[in-house]
Amino acid sequence: MFPEICRWPIWSRSHFDVVDRHWGYEYITSPRQALRNLELSVATRESCLTTTSVSESIAADLDSAARGHLGVTPIGVVENGVSLDRVDGYLAGRNIPRTSRTAIYVGGWNSRVDVDLFERVVQMRPDWTFTLAGGEPTEALQNAPNVHSLGPIEYSDAIRQMASHQVGVVPFADSAYNRASNFLKAYDYLAAGLTVLATPLASMAALELKFPQHVLLADGATEWSSALDKFSSAAPLAPADLHEISSENRVERVLSEMRRYEAG
C-alpha cells in the first residue's frame, strides 16, 4: 500500500496484488486508521496498471471505495496458492504415520476463531485428539484431555505435524474479515495430505467445489461432530491433484491478468 512508490517513473509496469483486507485487521481499533488503510489501498490500485485480489469481497470493497474514479482496470480475483515443492521438501525421506481420529488447527488463536464452536466440538468428541499449533488456546481447551497444544512452531514443523494428522480444521467465525479472507492454512492442509473441515465461508465453499472429496463444510457443533465421522475413508490427495492451488499456478494467473492490459 505505497501509491507513491508505484508512481515512480522507473517502473515499466506496476501491479497491486491484494492478499489481505488491510483495512479490517482486528488490531485496528481506530475507524480513522481503518479508513486510512482503505484509502491507501484505493490509491495504490489507482497508481498501478493492474490489480488482483484473493477474494471477491476484497475486490468489491475496493470497487465500492473507488466509486467515481476513472481509469482503473477491473480487479482480477486470484486465490492463494501453496508451494507444493516446498511442502514435499519438508516431508521428503520421512515416514510419518497418519494417525486416525486426529484433527489439527494451525494458526493464531484470536477473534477470527469461533472459540465456542471449537470448544463444543472438542467436548462432544472425546474419541478424537485435537492438536493446536501456533497460538495460546483458551483455558478450557488447555485443560481438555483430548487437546494437545504445541504453541508457536516453524512452518516446516507445522507441515510435518499436519502430515501426521487426519483432518485439518478451519473453525472460523462468520465475520466481515473472515468473509473477505482466502485461508492459506486450508491450502497447506491439502498439500500435506489432510482432508479439511471448515465453517461455510465463501473461500472454503469455493475450495469445496474444487475438492469435494476432501473438503467438507459444516455449520454448528452438531454438524461438525457428524462430519468428523465422514473422513475415515478419505484417501490422501495425490500431488498432481493440487496443481490448481499451487503457487506456480497462481503466479501464472496473476501474470495472465497483467497481460490482459498490456499496451499495444
mmCIF file of C-alpha atoms in Angstrom:
data_model
loop_
_atom_site.group_PDB
_atom_site.id
_atom_site.type_symbol
_atom_site.label_atom_id
_atom_site.label_comp_id
_atom_site.label_asym_id
_atom_site.label_seq_id
_atom_site.Cartn_x
_atom_site.Cartn_y
_atom_site.Cartn_z
ATOM 1 C CA MET A 1 0.000 0.000 0.000
ATOM 2 C CA PHE A 2 2.554 2.528 -1.210
ATOM 3 C CA PRO A 3 1.000 4.555 -4.033
ATOM 4 C CA GLU A 4 3.915 7.000 -4.101
ATOM 5 C CA ILE A 5 6.316 4.136 -4.912
ATOM 6 C CA CYS A 6 4.016 2.764 -7.584
ATOM 7 C CA ARG A 7 4.058 6.164 -9.282
ATOM 8 C CA TRP A 8 7.830 6.194 -9.747
ATOM 9 C CA PRO A 9 8.625 6.596 -13.470
ATOM 10 C CA ILE A 10 11.320 3.903 -13.340
ATOM 11 C CA TRP A 11 8.709 1.136 -13.455
ATOM 12 C CA SER A 12 7.838 -0.246 -16.873
ATOM 13 C CA ARG A 13 4.666 -1.624 -15.309
ATOM 14 C CA SER A 14 3.135 -1.888 -11.858
ATOM 15 C CA HIS A 15 0.730 -4.404 -10.364
ATOM 16 C CA PHE A 16 -1.079 -4.436 -6.998
ATOM 17 C CA ASP A 17 -1.785 -7.885 -5.531
ATOM 18 C CA VAL A 18 -4.130 -7.507 -2.551
ATOM 19 C CA VAL A 19 -3.674 -10.599 -0.407
ATOM 20 C CA ASP A 20 -5.461 -9.376 2.711
ATOM 21 C CA ARG A 21 -8.159 -6.958 3.906
ATOM 22 C CA HIS A 22 -5.646 -4.423 5.208
ATOM 23 C CA TRP A 23 -8.387 -2.133 6.485
ATOM 24 C CA GLY A 24 -10.036 -4.866 8.573
ATOM 25 C CA TYR A 25 -7.302 -6.186 10.867
ATOM 26 C CA GLU A 26 -8.611 -6.937 14.344
ATOM 27 C CA TYR A 27 -5.873 -4.868 15.997
ATOM 28 C CA ILE A 28 -7.049 -1.714 14.211
ATOM 29 C CA THR A 29 -9.366 -0.211 16.803
ATOM 30 C CA SER A 30 -9.481 3.250 15.256
ATOM 31 C CA PRO A 31 -12.077 3.751 12.485
ATOM 32 C CA ARG A 32 -9.871 6.562 11.204
ATOM 33 C CA GLN A 33 -6.903 4.205 10.791
ATOM 34 C CA ALA A 34 -9.070 1.594 9.072
ATOM 35 C CA LEU A 35 -10.326 4.243 6.648
ATOM 36 C CA ARG A 36 -6.773 5.413 6.039
ATOM 37 C CA ASN A 37 -5.688 1.880 5.157
ATOM 38 C CA LEU A 38 -8.605 1.582 2.745
ATOM 39 C CA GLU A 39 -7.730 4.934 1.169
ATOM 40 C CA LEU A 40 -4.120 3.806 0.729
ATOM 41 C CA SER A 41 -5.291 0.611 -0.932
ATOM 42 C CA VAL A 42 -7.532 2.547 -3.303
ATOM 43 C CA ALA A 43 -4.716 4.994 -4.115
ATOM 44 C CA THR A 44 -2.294 2.128 -4.749
ATOM 45 C CA ARG A 45 -4.776 0.498 -7.093
ATOM 46 C CA GLU A 46 -5.168 3.776 -8.985
ATOM 47 C CA SER A 47 -1.374 4.067 -9.254
ATOM 48 C CA CYS A 48 -0.955 0.613 -10.759
ATOM 49 C CA LEU A 49 -1.838 -0.588 -14.198
ATOM 50 C CA THR A 50 -3.458 -3.782 -12.928
ATOM 51 C CA THR A 51 -4.770 -5.226 -9.653
ATOM 52 C CA THR A 52 -5.623 -8.677 -8.348
ATOM 53 C CA SER A 53 -7.102 -9.764 -5.024
ATOM 54 C CA VAL A 54 -7.505 -13.097 -3.273
ATOM 55 C CA SER A 55 -11.287 -12.766 -2.812
ATOM 56 C CA GLU A 56 -14.397 -11.319 -4.398
ATOM 57 C CA SER A 57 -15.150 -9.494 -1.152
ATOM 58 C CA ILE A 58 -11.861 -7.569 -1.191
ATOM 59 C CA ALA A 59 -12.415 -6.652 -4.822
ATOM 60 C CA ALA A 60 -15.940 -5.432 -4.016
ATOM 61 C CA ASP A 61 -14.626 -3.320 -1.111
ATOM 62 C CA LEU A 62 -12.064 -1.630 -3.337
ATOM 63 C CA ASP A 63 -14.551 -1.080 -6.151
ATOM 64 C CA SER A 64 -17.049 0.465 -3.748
ATOM 65 C CA ALA A 65 -14.453 2.770 -2.180
ATOM 66 C CA ALA A 66 -13.180 3.855 -5.605
ATOM 67 C CA ARG A 67 -16.645 4.696 -6.933
ATOM 68 C CA GLY A 68 -16.451 7.675 -9.239
ATOM 69 C CA HIS A 69 -12.757 7.224 -10.003
ATOM 70 C CA LEU A 70 -11.971 6.711 -13.665
ATOM 71 C CA GLY A 71 -9.146 4.914 -15.383
ATOM 72 C CA VAL A 72 -8.765 1.879 -13.127
ATOM 73 C CA THR A 73 -8.766 -1.603 -14.625
ATOM 74 C CA PRO A 74 -11.097 -4.298 -13.251
ATOM 75 C CA ILE A 75 -9.777 -6.320 -10.332
ATOM 76 C CA GLY A 76 -8.974 -9.929 -11.169
ATOM 77 C CA VAL A 77 -9.676 -12.428 -8.403
ATOM 78 C CA VAL A 78 -6.801 -14.907 -7.987
ATOM 79 C CA GLU A 79 -6.981 -17.106 -4.901
ATOM 80 C CA ASN A 80 -3.982 -18.007 -2.760
ATOM 81 C CA GLY A 81 -1.614 -20.809 -3.627
ATOM 82 C CA VAL A 82 0.790 -23.111 -1.827
ATOM 83 C CA SER A 83 4.303 -24.154 -2.821
ATOM 84 C CA LEU A 84 3.879 -27.870 -3.352
ATOM 85 C CA ASP A 85 7.619 -28.368 -3.890
ATOM 86 C CA ARG A 86 8.370 -26.689 -0.556
ATOM 87 C CA VAL A 87 5.883 -28.891 1.280
ATOM 88 C CA ASP A 88 7.188 -32.005 -0.458
ATOM 89 C CA GLY A 89 10.723 -30.998 0.542
ATOM 90 C CA TYR A 90 9.780 -30.822 4.213
ATOM 91 C CA LEU A 91 8.242 -34.294 4.006
ATOM 92 C CA ALA A 92 10.850 -35.938 1.771
ATOM 93 C CA GLY A 93 12.502 -39.011 3.234
ATOM 94 C CA ARG A 94 10.277 -39.000 6.297
ATOM 95 C CA ASN A 95 7.959 -41.864 7.042
ATOM 96 C CA ILE A 96 5.296 -40.015 9.001
ATOM 97 C CA PRO A 97 2.401 -42.264 10.028
ATOM 98 C CA ARG A 98 -1.015 -40.647 9.807
ATOM 99 C CA THR A 99 -2.971 -41.323 12.985
ATOM 100 C CA SER A 100 -6.710 -41.809 12.675
ATOM 101 C CA ARG A 101 -9.196 -39.678 14.622
ATOM 102 C CA THR A 102 -6.782 -36.768 14.830
ATOM 103 C CA ALA A 103 -7.506 -33.173 13.832
ATOM 104 C CA ILE A 104 -5.134 -30.213 13.735
ATOM 105 C CA TYR A 105 -5.555 -26.451 13.700
ATOM 106 C CA VAL A 106 -2.528 -24.367 12.688
ATOM 107 C CA GLY A 107 -2.547 -20.614 13.129
ATOM 108 C CA GLY A 108 -3.191 -17.801 15.557
ATOM 109 C CA TRP A 109 -5.777 -18.182 18.278
ATOM 110 C CA ASN A 110 -7.690 -14.904 18.104
ATOM 111 C CA SER A 111 -11.073 -13.351 17.324
ATOM 112 C CA ARG A 112 -11.112 -14.950 13.872
ATOM 113 C CA VAL A 113 -11.703 -18.327 15.534
ATOM 114 C CA ASP A 114 -15.181 -19.416 16.590
ATOM 115 C CA VAL A 115 -13.933 -20.463 20.019
ATOM 116 C CA ASP A 116 -17.326 -21.590 21.283
ATOM 117 C CA LEU A 117 -17.775 -23.872 18.280
ATOM 118 C CA PHE A 118 -14.366 -25.454 18.716
ATOM 119 C CA GLU A 119 -14.733 -25.955 22.472
ATOM 120 C CA ARG A 120 -18.082 -27.679 21.949
ATOM 121 C CA VAL A 121 -16.705 -29.990 19.254
ATOM 122 C CA VAL A 122 -13.784 -30.961 21.488
ATOM 123 C CA GLN A 123 -16.199 -31.741 24.305
ATOM 124 C CA MET A 124 -18.553 -33.711 22.049
ATOM 125 C CA ARG A 125 -15.758 -35.845 20.554
ATOM 126 C CA PRO A 126 -13.564 -37.251 23.338
ATOM 127 C CA ASP A 127 -12.682 -40.061 20.913
ATOM 128 C CA TRP A 128 -10.775 -37.579 18.739
ATOM 129 C CA THR A 129 -7.450 -35.901 19.521
ATOM 130 C CA PHE A 130 -7.151 -32.223 18.592
ATOM 131 C CA THR A 131 -3.761 -30.564 18.108
ATOM 132 C CA LEU A 132 -3.353 -26.778 18.210
ATOM 133 C CA ALA A 133 -0.224 -25.180 16.754
ATOM 134 C CA GLY A 134 0.599 -21.504 16.585
ATOM 135 C CA GLY A 135 -1.153 -19.800 19.457
ATOM 136 C CA GLU A 136 -2.361 -19.930 23.028
ATOM 137 C CA PRO A 137 -5.819 -21.531 23.250
ATOM 138 C CA THR A 138 -8.417 -20.823 25.904
ATOM 139 C CA GLU A 139 -8.118 -22.271 29.405
ATOM 140 C CA ALA A 140 -10.948 -24.704 28.676
ATOM 141 C CA LEU A 141 -9.024 -26.129 25.713
ATOM 142 C CA GLN A 142 -5.722 -26.212 27.573
ATOM 143 C CA ASN A 143 -7.390 -28.338 30.251
ATOM 144 C CA ALA A 144 -9.216 -30.647 27.848
ATOM 145 C CA PRO A 145 -7.694 -34.177 27.944
ATOM 146 C CA ASN A 146 -8.065 -34.640 24.175
ATOM 147 C CA VAL A 147 -6.320 -31.363 23.214
ATOM 148 C CA HIS A 148 -2.568 -31.114 22.594
ATOM 149 C CA SER A 149 -1.231 -27.537 22.380
ATOM 150 C CA LEU A 150 2.148 -27.074 20.669
ATOM 151 C CA GLY A 151 2.420 -23.286 20.835
ATOM 152 C CA PRO A 152 4.279 -21.373 18.088
ATOM 153 C CA ILE A 153 6.265 -23.634 15.733
ATOM 154 C CA GLU A 154 8.224 -23.237 12.498
ATOM 155 C CA TYR A 155 6.404 -23.678 9.175
ATOM 156 C CA SER A 156 8.444 -26.799 8.386
ATOM 157 C CA ASP A 157 7.447 -28.354 11.713
ATOM 158 C CA ALA A 158 3.826 -27.355 11.151
ATOM 159 C CA ILE A 159 3.804 -29.203 7.823
ATOM 160 C CA ARG A 160 5.221 -32.326 9.467
ATOM 161 C CA GLN A 161 2.641 -32.101 12.231
ATOM 162 C CA MET A 162 -0.113 -31.802 9.630
ATOM 163 C CA ALA A 163 1.179 -34.877 7.829
ATOM 164 C CA SER A 164 0.689 -36.977 10.976
ATOM 165 C CA HIS A 165 -2.966 -35.980 11.357
ATOM 166 C CA GLN A 166 -6.121 -36.929 9.520
ATOM 167 C CA VAL A 167 -8.138 -33.691 9.359
ATOM 168 C CA GLY A 168 -7.192 -30.021 9.181
ATOM 169 C CA VAL A 169 -9.798 -27.698 10.667
ATOM 170 C CA VAL A 170 -10.770 -24.094 9.902
ATOM 171 C CA PRO A 171 -13.236 -23.221 12.703
ATOM 172 C CA PHE A 172 -13.599 -19.554 11.802
ATOM 173 C CA ALA A 173 -16.381 -17.179 12.801
ATOM 174 C CA ASP A 174 -18.686 -15.525 10.276
ATOM 175 C CA SER A 175 -17.191 -12.017 10.267
ATOM 176 C CA ALA A 176 -16.535 -9.383 7.609
ATOM 177 C CA TYR A 177 -12.802 -10.012 7.809
ATOM 178 C CA ASN A 178 -13.172 -13.781 7.502
ATOM 179 C CA ARG A 179 -15.665 -13.457 4.642
ATOM 180 C CA ALA A 180 -13.015 -11.476 2.758
ATOM 181 C CA SER A 181 -10.217 -13.937 3.517
ATOM 182 C CA ASN A 182 -8.763 -16.763 1.493
ATOM 183 C CA PHE A 183 -7.254 -19.106 4.048
ATOM 184 C CA LEU A 184 -3.697 -20.237 3.386
ATOM 185 C CA LYS A 185 -3.958 -22.841 6.145
ATOM 186 C CA ALA A 186 -6.537 -24.754 4.098
ATOM 187 C CA TYR A 187 -4.111 -24.942 1.166
ATOM 188 C CA ASP A 188 -1.336 -26.118 3.487
ATOM 189 C CA TYR A 189 -3.635 -28.795 4.910
ATOM 190 C CA LEU A 190 -4.385 -30.122 1.440
ATOM 191 C CA ALA A 191 -0.724 -30.026 0.409
ATOM 192 C CA ALA A 192 0.167 -32.062 3.493
ATOM 193 C CA GLY A 193 -2.413 -34.685 2.525
ATOM 194 C CA LEU A 194 -5.130 -33.828 5.027
ATOM 195 C CA THR A 195 -8.831 -33.613 4.485
ATOM 196 C CA VAL A 196 -10.341 -30.294 5.575
ATOM 197 C CA LEU A 197 -13.301 -29.441 7.775
ATOM 198 C CA ALA A 198 -14.367 -25.790 7.844
ATOM 199 C CA THR A 199 -17.159 -23.374 8.575
ATOM 200 C CA PRO A 200 -19.160 -22.336 5.473
ATOM 201 C CA LEU A 201 -17.318 -19.171 4.468
ATOM 202 C CA ALA A 202 -17.090 -18.140 0.816
ATOM 203 C CA SER A 203 -13.479 -19.117 0.161
ATOM 204 C CA MET A 204 -13.990 -22.520 1.764
ATOM 205 C CA ALA A 205 -17.132 -23.110 -0.301
ATOM 206 C CA ALA A 206 -15.061 -22.434 -3.436
ATOM 207 C CA LEU A 207 -12.401 -24.883 -2.254
ATOM 208 C CA GLU A 208 -15.068 -27.493 -1.568
ATOM 209 C CA LEU A 209 -16.201 -27.215 -5.192
ATOM 210 C CA LYS A 210 -12.645 -27.948 -6.361
ATOM 211 C CA PHE A 211 -12.055 -30.825 -3.929
ATOM 212 C CA PRO A 212 -15.466 -32.197 -2.927
ATOM 213 C CA GLN A 213 -14.000 -35.459 -1.624
ATOM 214 C CA HIS A 214 -11.517 -33.751 0.651
ATOM 215 C CA VAL A 215 -13.158 -30.532 1.848
ATOM 216 C CA LEU A 216 -16.343 -30.513 3.884
ATOM 217 C CA LEU A 217 -18.251 -27.540 5.284
ATOM 218 C CA ALA A 218 -20.281 -27.800 8.472
ATOM 219 C CA ASP A 219 -22.279 -25.219 10.382
ATOM 220 C CA GLY A 220 -22.506 -25.654 14.136
ATOM 221 C CA ALA A 221 -21.021 -28.146 16.581
ATOM 222 C CA THR A 222 -23.520 -30.923 15.848
ATOM 223 C CA GLU A 223 -22.734 -30.834 12.111
ATOM 224 C CA TRP A 224 -19.016 -30.689 12.853
ATOM 225 C CA SER A 225 -19.236 -33.734 15.100
ATOM 226 C CA SER A 226 -21.136 -35.671 12.421
ATOM 227 C CA ALA A 227 -18.701 -34.525 9.736
ATOM 228 C CA LEU A 228 -15.708 -35.993 11.571
ATOM 229 C CA ASP A 229 -17.165 -39.459 11.029
ATOM 230 C CA LYS A 230 -17.160 -38.939 7.247
ATOM 231 C CA PHE A 231 -13.400 -38.586 6.920
ATOM 232 C CA SER A 232 -12.285 -42.049 7.958
ATOM 233 C CA SER A 233 -12.292 -43.443 4.403
ATOM 234 C CA ALA A 234 -10.927 -40.385 2.584
ATOM 235 C CA ALA A 235 -7.714 -41.188 0.722
ATOM 236 C CA PRO A 236 -4.769 -38.752 0.756
ATOM 237 C CA LEU A 237 -4.667 -36.421 -2.213
ATOM 238 C CA ALA A 238 -2.105 -37.098 -4.907
ATOM 239 C CA PRO A 239 0.211 -34.103 -5.537
ATOM 240 C CA ALA A 240 -0.951 -33.855 -9.160
ATOM 241 C CA ASP A 241 -4.490 -33.163 -7.965
ATOM 242 C CA LEU A 242 -3.334 -29.946 -6.332
ATOM 243 C CA HIS A 243 -1.856 -28.129 -9.339
ATOM 244 C CA GLU A 244 -4.789 -25.725 -9.400
ATOM 245 C CA ILE A 245 -3.889 -24.403 -5.941
ATOM 246 C CA SER A 246 -0.111 -24.396 -6.422
ATOM 247 C CA SER A 247 1.820 -21.159 -6.053
ATOM 248 C CA GLU A 248 3.198 -21.695 -9.569
ATOM 249 C CA ASN A 249 -0.308 -21.773 -10.979
ATOM 250 C CA ARG A 250 -1.181 -18.636 -9.020
ATOM 251 C CA VAL A 251 1.814 -16.785 -10.471
ATOM 252 C CA GLU A 252 0.699 -17.730 -13.968
ATOM 253 C CA ARG A 253 -2.826 -16.489 -13.263
ATOM 254 C CA VAL A 254 -1.550 -13.164 -11.909
ATOM 255 C CA LEU A 255 0.695 -12.742 -14.974
ATOM 256 C CA SER A 256 -2.272 -13.540 -17.188
ATOM 257 C CA GLU A 257 -4.253 -10.738 -15.527
ATOM 258 C CA MET A 258 -1.345 -8.364 -16.100
ATOM 259 C CA ARG A 259 -1.013 -9.301 -19.765
ATOM 260 C CA ARG A 260 -4.690 -8.554 -20.391
ATOM 261 C CA TYR A 261 -3.961 -4.831 -20.123
ATOM 262 C CA GLU A 262 -0.512 -4.546 -21.691
ATOM 263 C CA ALA A 263 -0.173 -1.588 -24.017
ATOM 264 C CA GLY A 264 -0.450 -2.488 -27.648
#
